[in-house]
CSV table of C-alpha atoms and ligand atoms in Angstrom, one decimal:
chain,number,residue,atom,x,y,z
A,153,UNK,CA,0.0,0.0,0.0
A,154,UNK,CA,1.3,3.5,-1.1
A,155,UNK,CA,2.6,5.4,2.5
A,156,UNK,CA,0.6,8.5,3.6
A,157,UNK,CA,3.4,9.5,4.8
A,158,UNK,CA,7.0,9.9,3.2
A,159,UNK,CA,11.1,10.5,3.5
A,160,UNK,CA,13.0,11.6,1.3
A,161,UNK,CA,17.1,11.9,2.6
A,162,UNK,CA,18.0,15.0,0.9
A,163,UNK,CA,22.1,15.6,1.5
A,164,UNK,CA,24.5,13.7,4.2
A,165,UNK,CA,26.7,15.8,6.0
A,166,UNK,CA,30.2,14.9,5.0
A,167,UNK,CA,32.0,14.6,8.2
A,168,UNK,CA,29.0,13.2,10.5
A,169,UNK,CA,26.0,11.2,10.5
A,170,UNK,CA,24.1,14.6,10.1
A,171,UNK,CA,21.8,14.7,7.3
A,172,UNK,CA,19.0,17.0,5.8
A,173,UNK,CA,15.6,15.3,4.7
A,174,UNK,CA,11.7,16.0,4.5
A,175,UNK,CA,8.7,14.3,5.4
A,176,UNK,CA,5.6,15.1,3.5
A,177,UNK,CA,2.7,14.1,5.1
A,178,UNK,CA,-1.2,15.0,4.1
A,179,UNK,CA,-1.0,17.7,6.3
A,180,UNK,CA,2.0,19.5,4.7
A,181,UNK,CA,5.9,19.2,4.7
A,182,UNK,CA,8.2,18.6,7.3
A,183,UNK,CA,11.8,20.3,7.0
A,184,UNK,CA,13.9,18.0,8.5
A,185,UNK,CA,16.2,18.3,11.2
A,186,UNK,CA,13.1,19.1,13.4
A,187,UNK,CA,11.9,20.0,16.7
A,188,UNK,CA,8.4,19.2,17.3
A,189,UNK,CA,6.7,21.0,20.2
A,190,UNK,CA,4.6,19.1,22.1
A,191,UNK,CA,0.8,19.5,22.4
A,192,UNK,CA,-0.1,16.6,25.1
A,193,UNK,CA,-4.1,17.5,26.0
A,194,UNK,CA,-4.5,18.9,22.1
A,195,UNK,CA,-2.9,22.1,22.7
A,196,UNK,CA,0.7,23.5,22.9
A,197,UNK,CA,0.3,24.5,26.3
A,198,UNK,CA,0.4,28.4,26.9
A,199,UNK,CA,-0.1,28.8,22.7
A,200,UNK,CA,-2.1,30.0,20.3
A,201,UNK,CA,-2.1,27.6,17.1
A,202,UNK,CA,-1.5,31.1,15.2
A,203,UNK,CA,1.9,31.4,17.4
A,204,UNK,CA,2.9,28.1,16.5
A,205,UNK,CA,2.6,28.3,13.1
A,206,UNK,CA,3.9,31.9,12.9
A,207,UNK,CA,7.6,30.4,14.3
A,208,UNK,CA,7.2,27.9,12.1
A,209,UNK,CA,6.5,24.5,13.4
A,210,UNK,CA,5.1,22.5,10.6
A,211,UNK,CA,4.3,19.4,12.8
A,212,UNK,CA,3.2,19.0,16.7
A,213,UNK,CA,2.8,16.0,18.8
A,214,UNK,CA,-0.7,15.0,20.9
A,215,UNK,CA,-1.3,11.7,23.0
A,216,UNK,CA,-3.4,8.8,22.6
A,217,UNK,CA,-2.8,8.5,26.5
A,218,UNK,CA,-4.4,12.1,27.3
A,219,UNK,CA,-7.2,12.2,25.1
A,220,UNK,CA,-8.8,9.0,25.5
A,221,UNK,CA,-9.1,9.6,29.5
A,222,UNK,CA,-10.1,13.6,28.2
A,223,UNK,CA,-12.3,14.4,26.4
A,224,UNK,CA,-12.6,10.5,24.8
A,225,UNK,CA,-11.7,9.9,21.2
A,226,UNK,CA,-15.2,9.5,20.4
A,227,UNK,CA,-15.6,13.5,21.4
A,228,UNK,CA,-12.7,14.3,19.3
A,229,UNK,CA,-14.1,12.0,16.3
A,230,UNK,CA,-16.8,13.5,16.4
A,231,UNK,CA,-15.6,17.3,16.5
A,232,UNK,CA,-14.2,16.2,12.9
A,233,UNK,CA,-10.9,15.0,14.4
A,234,UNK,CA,-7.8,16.5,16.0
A,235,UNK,CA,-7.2,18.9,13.5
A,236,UNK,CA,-10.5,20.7,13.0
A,237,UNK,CA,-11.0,20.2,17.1
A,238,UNK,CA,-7.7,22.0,18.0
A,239,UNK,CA,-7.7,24.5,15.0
A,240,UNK,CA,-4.1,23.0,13.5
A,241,UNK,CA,-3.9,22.5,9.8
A,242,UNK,CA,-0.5,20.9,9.3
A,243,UNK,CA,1.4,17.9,10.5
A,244,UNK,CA,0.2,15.9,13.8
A,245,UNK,CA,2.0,13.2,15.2
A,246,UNK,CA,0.1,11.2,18.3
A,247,UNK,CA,2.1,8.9,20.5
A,248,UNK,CA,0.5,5.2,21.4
A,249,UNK,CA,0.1,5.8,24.7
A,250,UNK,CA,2.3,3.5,25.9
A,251,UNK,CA,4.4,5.3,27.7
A,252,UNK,CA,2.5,7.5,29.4
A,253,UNK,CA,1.0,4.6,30.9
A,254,UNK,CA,4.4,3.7,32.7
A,255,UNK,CA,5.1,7.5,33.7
A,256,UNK,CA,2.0,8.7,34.3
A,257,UNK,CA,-0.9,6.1,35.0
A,258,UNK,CA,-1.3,3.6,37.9
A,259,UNK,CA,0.2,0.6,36.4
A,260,UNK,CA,-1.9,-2.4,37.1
A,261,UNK,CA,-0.7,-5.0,34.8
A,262,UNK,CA,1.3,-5.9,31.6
A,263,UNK,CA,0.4,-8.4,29.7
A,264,UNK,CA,0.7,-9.5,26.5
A,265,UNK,CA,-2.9,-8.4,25.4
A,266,UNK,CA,-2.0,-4.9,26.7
A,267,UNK,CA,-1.6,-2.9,29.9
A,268,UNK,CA,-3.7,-2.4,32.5
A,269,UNK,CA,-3.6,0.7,34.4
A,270,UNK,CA,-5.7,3.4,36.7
A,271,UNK,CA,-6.6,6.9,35.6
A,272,UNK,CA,-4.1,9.6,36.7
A,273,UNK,CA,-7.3,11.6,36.6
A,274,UNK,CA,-10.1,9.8,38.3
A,275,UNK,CA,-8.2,6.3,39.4
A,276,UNK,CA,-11.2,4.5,36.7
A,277,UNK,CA,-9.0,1.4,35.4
A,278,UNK,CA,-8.7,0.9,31.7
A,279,UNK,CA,-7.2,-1.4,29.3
A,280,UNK,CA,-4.4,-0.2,26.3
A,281,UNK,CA,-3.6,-2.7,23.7
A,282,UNK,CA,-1.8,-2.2,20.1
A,283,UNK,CA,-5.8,-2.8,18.7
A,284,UNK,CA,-7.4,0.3,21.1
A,285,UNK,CA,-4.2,2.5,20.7
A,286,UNK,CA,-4.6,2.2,17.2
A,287,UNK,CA,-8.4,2.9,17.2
A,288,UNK,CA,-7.7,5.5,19.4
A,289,UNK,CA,-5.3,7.6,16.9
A,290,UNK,CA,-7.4,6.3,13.6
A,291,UNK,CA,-10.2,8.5,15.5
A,292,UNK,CA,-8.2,11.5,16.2
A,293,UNK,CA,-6.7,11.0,12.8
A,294,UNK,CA,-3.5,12.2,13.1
A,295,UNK,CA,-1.0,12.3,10.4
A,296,UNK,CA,1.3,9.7,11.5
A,297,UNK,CA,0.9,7.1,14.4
A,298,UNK,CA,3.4,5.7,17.0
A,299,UNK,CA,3.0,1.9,17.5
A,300,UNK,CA,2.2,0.7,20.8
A,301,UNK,CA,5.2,-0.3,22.6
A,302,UNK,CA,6.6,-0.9,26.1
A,303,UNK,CA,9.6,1.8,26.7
A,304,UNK,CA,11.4,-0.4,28.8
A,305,UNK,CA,12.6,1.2,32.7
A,306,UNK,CA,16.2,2.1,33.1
A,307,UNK,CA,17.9,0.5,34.4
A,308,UNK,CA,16.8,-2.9,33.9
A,309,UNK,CA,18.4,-6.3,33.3
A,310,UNK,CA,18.7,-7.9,30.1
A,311,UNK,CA,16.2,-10.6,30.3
A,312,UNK,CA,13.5,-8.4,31.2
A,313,UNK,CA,14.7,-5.9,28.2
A,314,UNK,CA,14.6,-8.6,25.7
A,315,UNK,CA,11.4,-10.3,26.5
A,316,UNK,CA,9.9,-6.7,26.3
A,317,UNK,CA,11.6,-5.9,23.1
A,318,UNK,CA,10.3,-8.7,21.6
A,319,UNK,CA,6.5,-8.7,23.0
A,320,UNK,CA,6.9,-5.0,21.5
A,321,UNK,CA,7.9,-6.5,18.3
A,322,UNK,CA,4.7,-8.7,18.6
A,323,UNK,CA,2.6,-5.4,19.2
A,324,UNK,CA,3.5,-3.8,16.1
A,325,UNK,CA,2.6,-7.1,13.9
A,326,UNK,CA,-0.9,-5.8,15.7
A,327,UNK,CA,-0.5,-2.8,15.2
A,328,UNK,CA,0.2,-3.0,11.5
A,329,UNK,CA,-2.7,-5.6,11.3
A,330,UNK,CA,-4.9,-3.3,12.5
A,331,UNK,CA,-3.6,-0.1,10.6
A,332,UNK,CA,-4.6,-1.9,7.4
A,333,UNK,CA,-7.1,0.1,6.1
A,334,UNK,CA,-5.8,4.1,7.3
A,335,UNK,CA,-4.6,5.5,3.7
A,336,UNK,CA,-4.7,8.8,5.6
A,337,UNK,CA,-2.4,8.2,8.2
A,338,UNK,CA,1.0,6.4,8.8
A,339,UNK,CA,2.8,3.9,11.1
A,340,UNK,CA,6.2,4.3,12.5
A,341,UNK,CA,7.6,1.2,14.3
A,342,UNK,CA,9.3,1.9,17.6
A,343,UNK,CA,13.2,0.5,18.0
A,344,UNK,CA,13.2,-0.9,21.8
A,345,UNK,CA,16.2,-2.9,23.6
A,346,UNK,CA,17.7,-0.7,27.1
A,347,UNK,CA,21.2,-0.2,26.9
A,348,UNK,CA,21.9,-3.3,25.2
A,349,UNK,CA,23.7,-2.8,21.9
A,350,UNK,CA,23.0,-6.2,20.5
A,351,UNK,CA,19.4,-6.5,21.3
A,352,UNK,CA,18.7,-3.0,19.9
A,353,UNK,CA,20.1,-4.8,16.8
A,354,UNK,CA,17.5,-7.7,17.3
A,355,UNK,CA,15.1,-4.7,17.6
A,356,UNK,CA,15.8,-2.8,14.8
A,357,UNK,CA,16.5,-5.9,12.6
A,358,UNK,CA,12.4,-7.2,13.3
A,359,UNK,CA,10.9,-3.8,12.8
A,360,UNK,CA,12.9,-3.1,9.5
A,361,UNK,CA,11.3,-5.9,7.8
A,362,UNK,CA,7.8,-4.1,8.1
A,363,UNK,CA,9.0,-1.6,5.8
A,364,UNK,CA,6.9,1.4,7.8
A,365,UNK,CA,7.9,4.6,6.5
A,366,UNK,CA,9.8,5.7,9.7
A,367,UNK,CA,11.1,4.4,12.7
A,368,UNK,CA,11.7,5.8,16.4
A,369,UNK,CA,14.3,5.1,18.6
A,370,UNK,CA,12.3,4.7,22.1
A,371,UNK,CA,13.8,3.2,25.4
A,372,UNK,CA,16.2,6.3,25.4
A,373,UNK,CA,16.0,9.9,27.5
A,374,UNK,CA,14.7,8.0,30.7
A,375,UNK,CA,17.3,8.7,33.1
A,376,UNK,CA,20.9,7.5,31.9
A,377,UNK,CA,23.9,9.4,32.1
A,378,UNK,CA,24.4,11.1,28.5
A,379,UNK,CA,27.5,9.2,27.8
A,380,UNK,CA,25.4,6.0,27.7
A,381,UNK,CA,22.8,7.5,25.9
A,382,UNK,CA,24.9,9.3,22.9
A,383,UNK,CA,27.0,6.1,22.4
A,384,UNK,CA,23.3,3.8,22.3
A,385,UNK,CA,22.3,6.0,20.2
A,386,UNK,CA,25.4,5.9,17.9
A,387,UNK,CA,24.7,2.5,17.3
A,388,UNK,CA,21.2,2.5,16.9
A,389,UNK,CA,21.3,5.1,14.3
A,390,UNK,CA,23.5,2.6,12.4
A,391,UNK,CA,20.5,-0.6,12.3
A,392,UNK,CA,17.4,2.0,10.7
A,393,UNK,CA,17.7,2.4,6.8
A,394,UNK,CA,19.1,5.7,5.4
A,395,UNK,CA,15.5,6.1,3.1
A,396,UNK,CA,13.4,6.1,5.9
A,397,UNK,CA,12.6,8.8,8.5
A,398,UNK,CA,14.4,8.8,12.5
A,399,UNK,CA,13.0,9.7,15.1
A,400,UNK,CA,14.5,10.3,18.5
A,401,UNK,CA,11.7,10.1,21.0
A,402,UNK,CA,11.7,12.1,23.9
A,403,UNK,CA,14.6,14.4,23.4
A,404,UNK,CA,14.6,18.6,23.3
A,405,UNK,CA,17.8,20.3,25.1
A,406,UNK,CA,20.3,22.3,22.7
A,407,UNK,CA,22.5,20.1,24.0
A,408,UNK,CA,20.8,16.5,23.2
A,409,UNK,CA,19.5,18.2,19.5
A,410,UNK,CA,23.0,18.7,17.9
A,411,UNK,CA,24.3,15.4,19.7
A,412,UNK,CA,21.2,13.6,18.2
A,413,UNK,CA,21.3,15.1,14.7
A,414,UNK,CA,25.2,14.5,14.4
A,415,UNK,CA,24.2,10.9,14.8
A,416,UNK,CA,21.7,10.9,11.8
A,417,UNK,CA,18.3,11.7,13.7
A,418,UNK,CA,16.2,13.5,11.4
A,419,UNK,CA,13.1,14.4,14.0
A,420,UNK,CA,12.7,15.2,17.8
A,421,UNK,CA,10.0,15.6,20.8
A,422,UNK,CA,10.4,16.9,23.7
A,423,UNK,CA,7.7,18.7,26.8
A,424,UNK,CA,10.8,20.5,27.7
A,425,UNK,CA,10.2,24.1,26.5
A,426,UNK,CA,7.3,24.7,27.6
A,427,UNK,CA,7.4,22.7,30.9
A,428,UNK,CA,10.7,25.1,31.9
A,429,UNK,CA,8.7,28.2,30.7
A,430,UNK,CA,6.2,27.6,33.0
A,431,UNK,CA,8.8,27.0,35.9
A,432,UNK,CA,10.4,30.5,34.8
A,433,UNK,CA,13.0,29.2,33.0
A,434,UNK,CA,14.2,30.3,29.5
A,435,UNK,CA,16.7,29.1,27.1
A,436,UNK,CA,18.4,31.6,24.9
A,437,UNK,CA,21.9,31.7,23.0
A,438,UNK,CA,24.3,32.6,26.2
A,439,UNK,CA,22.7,29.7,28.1
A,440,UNK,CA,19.5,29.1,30.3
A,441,UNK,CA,18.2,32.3,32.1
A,442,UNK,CA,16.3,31.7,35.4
A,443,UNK,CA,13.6,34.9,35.2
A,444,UNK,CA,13.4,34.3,39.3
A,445,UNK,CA,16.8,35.3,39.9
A,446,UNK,CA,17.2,38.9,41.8
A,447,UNK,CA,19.9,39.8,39.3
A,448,UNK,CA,17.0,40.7,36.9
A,449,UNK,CA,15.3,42.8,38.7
A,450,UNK,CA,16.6,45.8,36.4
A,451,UNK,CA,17.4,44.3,33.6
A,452,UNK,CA,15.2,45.9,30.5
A,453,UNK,CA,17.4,44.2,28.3
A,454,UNK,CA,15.1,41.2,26.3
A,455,UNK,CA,16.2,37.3,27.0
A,456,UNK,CA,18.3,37.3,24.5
A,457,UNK,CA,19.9,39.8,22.0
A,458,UNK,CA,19.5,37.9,19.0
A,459,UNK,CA,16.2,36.4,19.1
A,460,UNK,CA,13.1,37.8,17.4
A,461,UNK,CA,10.5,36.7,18.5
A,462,UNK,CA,7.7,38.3,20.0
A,463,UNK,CA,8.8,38.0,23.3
A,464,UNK,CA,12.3,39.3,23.2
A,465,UNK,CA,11.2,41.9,20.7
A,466,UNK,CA,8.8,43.6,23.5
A,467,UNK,CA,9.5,42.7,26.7
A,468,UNK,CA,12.5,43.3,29.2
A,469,UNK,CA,13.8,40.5,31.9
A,470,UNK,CA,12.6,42.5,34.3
A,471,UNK,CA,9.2,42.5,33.0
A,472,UNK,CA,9.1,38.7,32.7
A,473,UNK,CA,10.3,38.3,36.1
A,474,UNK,CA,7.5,40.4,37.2
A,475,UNK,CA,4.9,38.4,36.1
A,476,UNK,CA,6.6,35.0,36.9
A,477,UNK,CA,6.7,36.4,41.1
A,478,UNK,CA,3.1,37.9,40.4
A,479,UNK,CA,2.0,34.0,38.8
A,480,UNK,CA,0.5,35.8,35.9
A,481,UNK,CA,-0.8,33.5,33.1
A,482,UNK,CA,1.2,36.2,30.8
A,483,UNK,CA,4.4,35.0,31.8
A,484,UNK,CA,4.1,31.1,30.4
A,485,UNK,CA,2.6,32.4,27.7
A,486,UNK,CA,5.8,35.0,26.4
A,487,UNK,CA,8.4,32.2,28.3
A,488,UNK,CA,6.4,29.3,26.0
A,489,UNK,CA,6.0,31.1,23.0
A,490,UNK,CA,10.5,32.4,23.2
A,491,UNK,CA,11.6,28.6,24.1
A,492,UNK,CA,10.2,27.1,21.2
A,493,UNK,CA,10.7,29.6,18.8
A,494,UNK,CA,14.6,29.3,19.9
A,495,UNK,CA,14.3,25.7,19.7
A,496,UNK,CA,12.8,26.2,16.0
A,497,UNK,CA,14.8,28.9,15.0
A,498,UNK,CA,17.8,26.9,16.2
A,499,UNK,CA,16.8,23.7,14.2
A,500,UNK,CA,16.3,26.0,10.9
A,501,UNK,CA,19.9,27.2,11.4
A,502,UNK,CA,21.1,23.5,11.7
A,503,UNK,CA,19.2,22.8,8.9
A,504,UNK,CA,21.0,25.2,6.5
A,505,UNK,CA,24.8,24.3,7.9
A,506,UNK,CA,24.1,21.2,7.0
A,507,UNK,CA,23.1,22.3,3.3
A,508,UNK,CA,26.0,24.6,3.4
A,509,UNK,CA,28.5,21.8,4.7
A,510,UNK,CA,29.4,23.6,7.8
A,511,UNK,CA,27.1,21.7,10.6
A,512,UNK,CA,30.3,21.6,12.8
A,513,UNK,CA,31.2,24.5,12.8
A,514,UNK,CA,27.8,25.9,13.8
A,515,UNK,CA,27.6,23.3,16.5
A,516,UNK,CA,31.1,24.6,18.0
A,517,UNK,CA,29.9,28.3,17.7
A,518,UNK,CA,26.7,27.4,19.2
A,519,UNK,CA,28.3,25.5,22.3
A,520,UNK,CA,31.0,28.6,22.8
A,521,UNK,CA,28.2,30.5,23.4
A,522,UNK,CA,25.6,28.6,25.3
A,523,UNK,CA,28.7,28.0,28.0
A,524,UNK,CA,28.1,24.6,30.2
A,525,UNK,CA,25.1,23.0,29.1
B,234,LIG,N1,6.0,5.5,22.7
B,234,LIG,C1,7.1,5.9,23.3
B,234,LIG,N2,7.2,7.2,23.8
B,234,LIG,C2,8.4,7.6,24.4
B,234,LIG,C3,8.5,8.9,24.9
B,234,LIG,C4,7.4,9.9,24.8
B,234,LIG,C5,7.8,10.9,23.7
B,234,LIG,N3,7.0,12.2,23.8
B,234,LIG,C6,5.6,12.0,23.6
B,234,LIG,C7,4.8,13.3,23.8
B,234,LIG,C8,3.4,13.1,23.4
B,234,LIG,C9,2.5,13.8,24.4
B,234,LIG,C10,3.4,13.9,25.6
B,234,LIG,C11,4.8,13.8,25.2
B,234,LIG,C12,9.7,9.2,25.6
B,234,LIG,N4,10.1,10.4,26.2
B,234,LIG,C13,11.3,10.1,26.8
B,234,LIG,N5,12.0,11.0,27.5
B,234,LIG,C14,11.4,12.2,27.9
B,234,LIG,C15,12.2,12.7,29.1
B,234,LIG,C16,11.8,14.0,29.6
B,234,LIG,C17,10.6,14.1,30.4
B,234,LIG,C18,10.2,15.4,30.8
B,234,LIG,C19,11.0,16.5,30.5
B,234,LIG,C20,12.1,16.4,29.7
B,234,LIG,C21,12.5,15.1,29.3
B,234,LIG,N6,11.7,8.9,26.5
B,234,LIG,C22,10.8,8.3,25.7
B,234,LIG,C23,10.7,7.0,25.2
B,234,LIG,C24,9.5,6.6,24.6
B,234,LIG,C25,9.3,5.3,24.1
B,234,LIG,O1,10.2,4.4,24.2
B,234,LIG,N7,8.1,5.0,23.5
């Protein structure tokens, strides 16, 4: 069957693993290396869809997790799906749900059906399986679907990560069973395995045979020291095909971003940007900027010098700290709206060094600046 969604590798970087692509979806293109902010309850929290567009995000992620507990798929199908309910005409990518269930529900039970689990909201048990996670984003209809997998815990010994790898291997067959008849929408398999460099090969070499037309590395960003993670990565990279999209799950520091597109990821997720915004943090090019700090106080310089966004083009540090010590709602908001445009902005810029051969460098000049991550 002809994929709804596509890659297409457009130039490797000729000294790393770096590498400029696109995804076009039926919602639009994808530029990629991209960052893709994160929308969990079917809106980028503290953003207008206008804002988000207007930076120039050309995908954001939701959650099969979130919206079946609130408001219930059916609600969503019903408002004409997750694009006409949250007022975003381009690219939507919806997580299985899977892994919310670890972090955020009250885990009952994993079996291989599913996984049982409690409400986070109202403690009601529930039941997630590859079929219902699959129902669940073929009713919110977003562009391309994550498989339902198990992100395994770190740390976590070897048996345990390779009897989940392969039950996750058994819940994409499902998955792609069940997907059969979506034209409109895509699968992307999910690469498990821990820290284990050979059984993220066994992973990567059962979920390449589907031929989906992208493939996330999962299992990674949950707690390991960066060292492990980077050189897991390295190798994981290596086992996906070249013609078909990467995507690093989970992953949205400056820091992580270069390291992961060096190593041939083409997209990224992360809830960071606008989770620190609302805890008054900001990232800009000399580095993160807590708003709390006193040293601010009468500062009416903007965040940072050289972005232009809205928020650095009209308000001081001292202003911003004002409203984060008053709790105004105004201060996520212009914190939200300058993290992800920086995180945008900056994957634009990586985007054309790598077309201009000179990723490296940028990545040295960027570091320089930003100081100790
Ligand atoms: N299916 C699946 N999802 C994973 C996710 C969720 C990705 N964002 C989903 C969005 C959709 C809606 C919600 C998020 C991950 N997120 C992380 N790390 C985040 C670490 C982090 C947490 C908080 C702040 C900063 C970093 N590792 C992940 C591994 C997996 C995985 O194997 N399988």
């Amino acid at each position: 069957m002809k994929h709804a969604v596509t890659y297409e590798l457009l130039k490797t970087d000729q000294r790393t693993k770096a590498r400029r692509g696109r995804v076009t979806t039926p919602h639009g293109t994808i530029e990629t290396p991209v960052f893709m902010p994160v929308g969990t309850a079917a809106t980028v929290k503290a953003m207008r869809p206008e804002q988000v567009k207007e930076m120039g995000a050309e995908i954001i992620l939701s959650n099969t997790y979130h919206l079946y507990l609130r408001p219930g798929h059916d609600i969503v199908k019903a408002a004409g799906g997750l694009h006409k309910f949250m007022n975003w005409d381009k690219a939507i990518l919806t997580d299985s749900g899977g892994f919310q269930v670890f972090s955020l529900g009250a885990l009952r039970k994993i079996t291989e059906e599913g996984v049982e689990f409690r409400s986070h909201i109202d403690g009601s048990k529930h039941m997630l399986s590859p079929e219902k996670s699959m129902e669940i984003q073929n009713a919110l209809g977003s562009d391309i679907m994550m498989a339902f997998d198990e992100c395994a815990p770190y740390p976590a010994d070897r048996n345990y990560v390779k009897n989940s790898l392969e039950r996750t291997t058994r819940w994409l067959k499902r998955c792609k069973e069940y997907h059969q008849n979506m034209e409109n929408q895509s699968l992307f398999g999910i690469m498990q395995g821990g820290m284990y460099k050979d059984l993220r090969y066994e992973s990567a070499m059962q979920i390449v045979d589907l031929d989906l037309p992208g493939y996330a590395i999962g299992g990674l960003s949950v707690g390991e020291p960066k060292e492990l993670m980077l050189d897991v990565l390295d190798d994981c990279v290596d086992h996906l095909p070249a013609e078909k999209a990467r995507y690093l799950m989970g992953v949205g520091s400056p820091d992580y971003l270069f390291e992961g597109v060096e190593r041939g990821v083409d997209m990224f997720d992360c809830v960071l940007p606008t989770r620190i915004a609302r805890h008054g943090m900001a990232m800009t090019s000399y580095g993160r900027v807590n708003i709390k700090n006193a040293k601010y106080e009468r500062d009416f310089e903007p965040l940072d010098p050289e972005c232009d966004c809205y928020t650095c083009k009209n308000y001081s540090k001292a202003y911003l700290r004002h409203l984060y010590k008053c709790d105004e709602m105004l201060s996520a908001m212009l914190l939200s709206n300058h993290n992800l445009h920086f995180l945008v902005k900056m994957m634009g810029n990586i985007r054309t060094a790598i077309e201009e051969e000179r990723f490296l460098e940028y990545k040295n000049e960027f570091y320089a600046k930003y100081g100790r991550f």
